[in-house]
Amino acid sequence: MELCPCGSKKQYNKCCQPIIKGEETAQTAEQLMRSRYSAHVKHEIDYIRKSCHPDKQKDFDRKATQKFATKSIWSGLEIKETVDGEIDDVTGQVEFIAHFKYKNITQYMHENSNFEKIDGIWYYVDGESIPIKQVVHATKSPGRNDPCPCGSGKKFKKCCINKE
């Protein structure tokens, strides 16, 4: 049996496939998010469109979505945070990171997605990309007259500073 691409560790035919095929509906915003990721992996473009909010479906670019889904090699989904979006809620947010390779370049999509439930059915409304955070090193560089951090016992200016 095939594991579901959404990362739930469940079998695909018992996880996202019944939702994608219309046999079941997503019970939570996170479940819809997971099924949309799986639909990208499985190239289920009609489901991706159908799971968009009805107000957004007319603007759905099927050709671009199909090109992106089929030309990407999907490698995993991380759910970072879910706010609301449970069975009794009518709105929810899911922050996720989708890992993939596109044009031989490893990439990821980090997004905070908004969902809305209408007449008992969850829909993807929109999402906001979360930019890459720049790593800032908290350690201070040694001064010229400080001992060299390499452990040589020399002053930094007479040791490693000359190697930079």
PDB file of N, CA, C and O in Angstrom, residues 29-64:
ATOM      1  N   ALA A  29      -9.591  22.426   8.164  1.00  0.00           N
ATOM      2  CA  ALA A  29      -8.776  23.206   7.223  1.00  0.00           C
ATOM      3  C   ALA A  29      -7.450  22.500   6.956  1.00  0.00           C
ATOM      4  O   ALA A  29      -6.983  22.456   5.808  1.00  0.00           O
ATOM      5  N   GLU A  30      -6.842  21.929   7.987  1.00  0.00           N
ATOM      6  CA  GLU A  30      -5.579  21.219   7.792  1.00  0.00           C
ATOM      7  C   GLU A  30      -5.758  20.008   6.884  1.00  0.00           C
ATOM      8  O   GLU A  30      -4.917  19.731   6.019  1.00  0.00           O
ATOM      9  N   GLN A  31      -6.862  19.299   7.043  1.00  0.00           N
ATOM     10  CA  GLN A  31      -7.117  18.145   6.182  1.00  0.00           C
ATOM     11  C   GLN A  31      -7.273  18.593   4.722  1.00  0.00           C
ATOM     12  O   GLN A  31      -6.775  17.926   3.815  1.00  0.00           O
ATOM     13  N   LEU A  32      -7.916  19.737   4.499  1.00  0.00           N
ATOM     14  CA  LEU A  32      -8.024  20.260   3.134  1.00  0.00           C
ATOM     15  C   LEU A  32      -6.644  20.649   2.615  1.00  0.00           C
ATOM     16  O   LEU A  32      -6.298  20.355   1.465  1.00  0.00           O
ATOM     17  N   MET A  33      -5.829  21.285   3.457  1.00  0.00           N
ATOM     18  CA  MET A  33      -4.471  21.665   3.044  1.00  0.00           C
ATOM     19  C   MET A  33      -3.683  20.424   2.638  1.00  0.00           C
ATOM     20  O   MET A  33      -3.014  20.417   1.599  1.00  0.00           O
ATOM     21  N   ARG A  34      -3.741  19.391   3.443  1.00  0.00           N
ATOM     22  CA  ARG A  34      -3.023  18.159   3.139  1.00  0.00           C
ATOM     23  C   ARG A  34      -3.512  17.541   1.827  1.00  0.00           C
ATOM     24  O   ARG A  34      -2.717  17.076   1.011  1.00  0.00           O
ATOM     25  N   SER A  35      -4.820  17.557   1.612  1.00  0.00           N
ATOM     26  CA  SER A  35      -5.359  16.974   0.378  1.00  0.00           C
ATOM     27  C   SER A  35      -4.959  17.804  -0.839  1.00  0.00           C
ATOM     28  O   SER A  35      -4.715  17.253  -1.920  1.00  0.00           O
ATOM     29  N   ARG A  36      -4.863  19.105  -0.693  1.00  0.00           N
ATOM     30  CA  ARG A  36      -4.425  19.958  -1.808  1.00  0.00           C
ATOM     31  C   ARG A  36      -2.958  19.674  -2.147  1.00  0.00           C
ATOM     32  O   ARG A  36      -2.587  19.628  -3.313  1.00  0.00           O
ATOM     33  N   TYR A  37      -2.123  19.477  -1.136  1.00  0.00           N
ATOM     34  CA  TYR A  37      -0.730  19.105  -1.400  1.00  0.00           C
ATOM     35  C   TYR A  37      -0.689  17.769  -2.147  1.00  0.00           C
ATOM     36  O   TYR A  37       0.005  17.633  -3.159  1.00  0.00           O
ATOM     37  N   SER A  38      -1.415  16.780  -1.639  1.00  0.00           N
ATOM     38  CA  SER A  38      -1.447  15.472  -2.288  1.00  0.00           C
ATOM     39  C   SER A  38      -1.961  15.584  -3.727  1.00  0.00           C
ATOM     40  O   SER A  38      -1.474  14.879  -4.613  1.00  0.00           O
ATOM     41  N   ALA A  39      -2.911  16.462  -3.957  1.00  0.00           N
ATOM     42  CA  ALA A  39      -3.434  16.660  -5.311  1.00  0.00           C
ATOM     43  C   ALA A  39      -2.355  17.224  -6.241  1.00  0.00           C
ATOM     44  O   ALA A  39      -2.308  16.869  -7.424  1.00  0.00           O
ATOM     45  N   HIS A  40      -1.493  18.082  -5.726  1.00  0.00           N
ATOM     46  CA  HIS A  40      -0.366  18.562  -6.532  1.00  0.00           C
ATOM     47  C   HIS A  40       0.564  17.396  -6.881  1.00  0.00           C
ATOM     48  O   HIS A  40       0.994  17.265  -8.022  1.00  0.00           O
ATOM     49  N   VAL A  41       0.856  16.573  -5.897  1.00  0.00           N
ATOM     50  CA  VAL A  41       1.745  15.425  -6.119  1.00  0.00           C
ATOM     51  C   VAL A  41       1.145  14.472  -7.143  1.00  0.00           C
ATOM     52  O   VAL A  41       1.839  13.974  -8.033  1.00  0.00           O
ATOM     53  N   LYS A  42      -0.151  14.244  -7.052  1.00  0.00           N
ATOM     54  CA  LYS A  42      -0.847  13.279  -7.910  1.00  0.00           C
ATOM     55  C   LYS A  42      -1.390  13.905  -9.204  1.00  0.00           C
ATOM     56  O   LYS A  42      -2.039  13.227  -9.991  1.00  0.00           O
ATOM     57  N   HIS A  43      -1.141  15.198  -9.398  1.00  0.00           N
ATOM     58  CA  HIS A  43      -1.570  15.940 -10.601  1.00  0.00           C
ATOM     59  C   HIS A  43      -3.088  15.954 -10.755  1.00  0.00           C
ATOM     60  O   HIS A  43      -3.615  15.885 -11.861  1.00  0.00           O
ATOM     61  N   GLU A  44      -3.787  16.083  -9.650  1.00  0.00           N
ATOM     62  CA  GLU A  44      -5.252  16.140  -9.630  1.00  0.00           C
ATOM     63  C   GLU A  44      -5.685  17.610  -9.703  1.00  0.00           C
ATOM     64  O   GLU A  44      -6.170  18.190  -8.732  1.00  0.00           O
ATOM     65  N   ILE A  45      -5.516  18.193 -10.878  1.00  0.00           N
ATOM     66  CA  ILE A  45      -5.715  19.631 -11.070  1.00  0.00           C
ATOM     67  C   ILE A  45      -7.172  20.038 -10.874  1.00  0.00           C
ATOM     68  O   ILE A  45      -7.456  21.107 -10.316  1.00  0.00           O
ATOM     69  N   ASP A  46      -8.115  19.203 -11.309  1.00  0.00           N
ATOM     70  CA  ASP A  46      -9.534  19.534 -11.135  1.00  0.00           C
ATOM     71  C   ASP A  46      -9.890  19.668  -9.655  1.00  0.00           C
ATOM     72  O   ASP A  46     -10.666  20.545  -9.276  1.00  0.00           O
ATOM     73  N   TYR A  47      -9.306  18.815  -8.822  1.00  0.00           N
ATOM     74  CA  TYR A  47      -9.563  18.914  -7.388  1.00  0.00           C
ATOM     75  C   TYR A  47      -8.969  20.196  -6.813  1.00  0.00           C
ATOM     76  O   TYR A  47      -9.594  20.851  -5.972  1.00  0.00           O
ATOM     77  N   ILE A  48      -7.792  20.553  -7.257  1.00  0.00           N
ATOM     78  CA  ILE A  48      -7.159  21.777  -6.762  1.00  0.00           C
ATOM     79  C   ILE A  48      -8.077  22.966  -7.050  1.00  0.00           C
ATOM     80  O   ILE A  48      -8.306  23.806  -6.185  1.00  0.00           O
ATOM     81  N   ARG A  49      -8.620  23.010  -8.253  1.00  0.00           N
ATOM     82  CA  ARG A  49      -9.554  24.086  -8.607  1.00  0.00           C
ATOM     83  C   ARG A  49     -10.830  24.015  -7.779  1.00  0.00           C
ATOM     84  O   ARG A  49     -11.284  25.011  -7.226  1.00  0.00           O
ATOM     85  N   LYS A  50     -11.396  22.823  -7.672  1.00  0.00           N
ATOM     86  CA  LYS A  50     -12.653  22.638  -6.947  1.00  0.00           C
ATOM     87  C   LYS A  50     -12.518  23.007  -5.472  1.00  0.00           C
ATOM     88  O   LYS A  50     -13.472  23.483  -4.859  1.00  0.00           O
ATOM     89  N   SER A  51     -11.323  22.813  -4.897  1.00  0.00           N
ATOM     90  CA  SER A  51     -11.131  23.113  -3.478  1.00  0.00           C
ATOM     91  C   SER A  51     -10.831  24.590  -3.216  1.00  0.00           C
ATOM     92  O   SER A  51     -10.733  25.004  -2.070  1.00  0.00           O
ATOM     93  N   CYS A  52     -10.711  25.379  -4.299  1.00  0.00           N
ATOM     94  CA  CYS A  52     -10.572  26.841  -4.138  1.00  0.00           C
ATOM     95  C   CYS A  52     -11.931  27.434  -3.784  1.00  0.00           C
ATOM     96  O   CYS A  52     -12.978  26.931  -4.208  1.00  0.00           O
ATOM     97  N   HIS A  53     -11.915  28.521  -3.056  1.00  0.00           N
ATOM     98  CA  HIS A  53     -13.139  29.237  -2.700  1.00  0.00           C
ATOM     99  C   HIS A  53     -13.923  29.542  -3.972  1.00  0.00           C
ATOM    100  O   HIS A  53     -13.330  29.925  -4.990  1.00  0.00           O
ATOM    101  N   PRO A  54     -15.251  29.375  -3.962  1.00  0.00           N
ATOM    102  CA  PRO A  54     -16.046  29.624  -5.174  1.00  0.00           C
ATOM    103  C   PRO A  54     -15.791  30.989  -5.824  1.00  0.00           C
ATOM    104  O   PRO A  54     -15.792  31.093  -7.058  1.00  0.00           O
ATOM    105  N   ASP A  55     -15.519  32.018  -5.017  1.00  0.00           N
ATOM    106  CA  ASP A  55     -15.230  33.345  -5.568  1.00  0.00           C
ATOM    107  C   ASP A  55     -13.900  33.389  -6.316  1.00  0.00           C
ATOM    108  O   ASP A  55     -13.657  34.303  -7.101  1.00  0.00           O
ATOM    109  N   LYS A  56     -13.024  32.436  -6.072  1.00  0.00           N
ATOM    110  CA  LYS A  56     -11.685  32.422  -6.676  1.00  0.00           C
ATOM    111  C   LYS A  56     -11.578  31.459  -7.863  1.00  0.00           C
ATOM    112  O   LYS A  56     -10.606  31.512  -8.602  1.00  0.00           O
ATOM    113  N   GLN A  57     -12.558  30.586  -8.026  1.00  0.00           N
ATOM    114  CA  GLN A  57     -12.457  29.556  -9.054  1.00  0.00           C
ATOM    115  C   GLN A  57     -12.400  30.125 -10.472  1.00  0.00           C
ATOM    116  O   GLN A  57     -11.732  29.568 -11.338  1.00  0.00           O
ATOM    117  N   LYS A  58     -13.071  31.238 -10.706  1.00  0.00           N
ATOM    118  CA  LYS A  58     -13.065  31.823 -12.062  1.00  0.00           C
ATOM    119  C   LYS A  58     -11.677  32.325 -12.463  1.00  0.00           C
ATOM    120  O   LYS A  58     -11.340  32.373 -13.635  1.00  0.00           O
ATOM    121  N   ASP A  59     -10.847  32.674 -11.483  1.00  0.00           N
ATOM    122  CA  ASP A  59      -9.492  33.169 -11.751  1.00  0.00           C
ATOM    123  C   ASP A  59      -8.439  32.061 -11.733  1.00  0.00           C
ATOM    124  O   ASP A  59      -7.260  32.335 -11.912  1.00  0.00           O
ATOM    125  N   PHE A  60      -8.856  30.831 -11.522  1.00  0.00           N
ATOM    126  CA  PHE A  60      -7.937  29.708 -11.427  1.00  0.00           C
ATOM    127  C   PHE A  60      -7.286  29.457 -12.792  1.00  0.00           C
ATOM    128  O   PHE A  60      -7.960  29.309 -13.803  1.00  0.00           O
ATOM    129  N   ASP A  61      -5.963  29.409 -12.807  1.00  0.00           N
ATOM    130  CA  ASP A  61      -5.206  29.175 -14.043  1.00  0.00           C
ATOM    131  C   ASP A  61      -4.843  27.692 -14.113  1.00  0.00           C
ATOM    132  O   ASP A  61      -3.810  27.270 -13.601  1.00  0.00           O
ATOM    133  N   ARG A  62      -5.707  26.934 -14.749  1.00  0.00           N
ATOM    134  CA  ARG A  62      -5.538  25.483 -14.813  1.00  0.00           C
ATOM    135  C   ARG A  62      -4.229  25.099 -15.491  1.00  0.00           C
ATOM    136  O   ARG A  62      -3.504  24.225 -15.019  1.00  0.00           O
ATOM    137  N   LYS A  63      -3.935  25.746 -16.602  1.00  0.00           N
ATOM    138  CA  LYS A  63      -2.736  25.403 -17.371  1.00  0.00           C
ATOM    139  C   LYS A  63      -1.461  25.636 -16.552  1.00  0.00           C
ATOM    140  O   LYS A  63      -0.575  24.785 -16.513  1.00  0.00           O
ATOM    141  N   ALA A  64      -1.373  26.785 -15.892  1.00  0.00           N
ATOM    142  CA  ALA A  64      -0.188  27.101 -15.078  1.00  0.00           C
ATOM    143  C   ALA A  64      -0.077  26.158 -13.883  1.00  0.00           C
ATOM    144  O   ALA A  64       1.025  25.698 -13.550  1.00  0.00           O
TER     145      ALA A  64
END
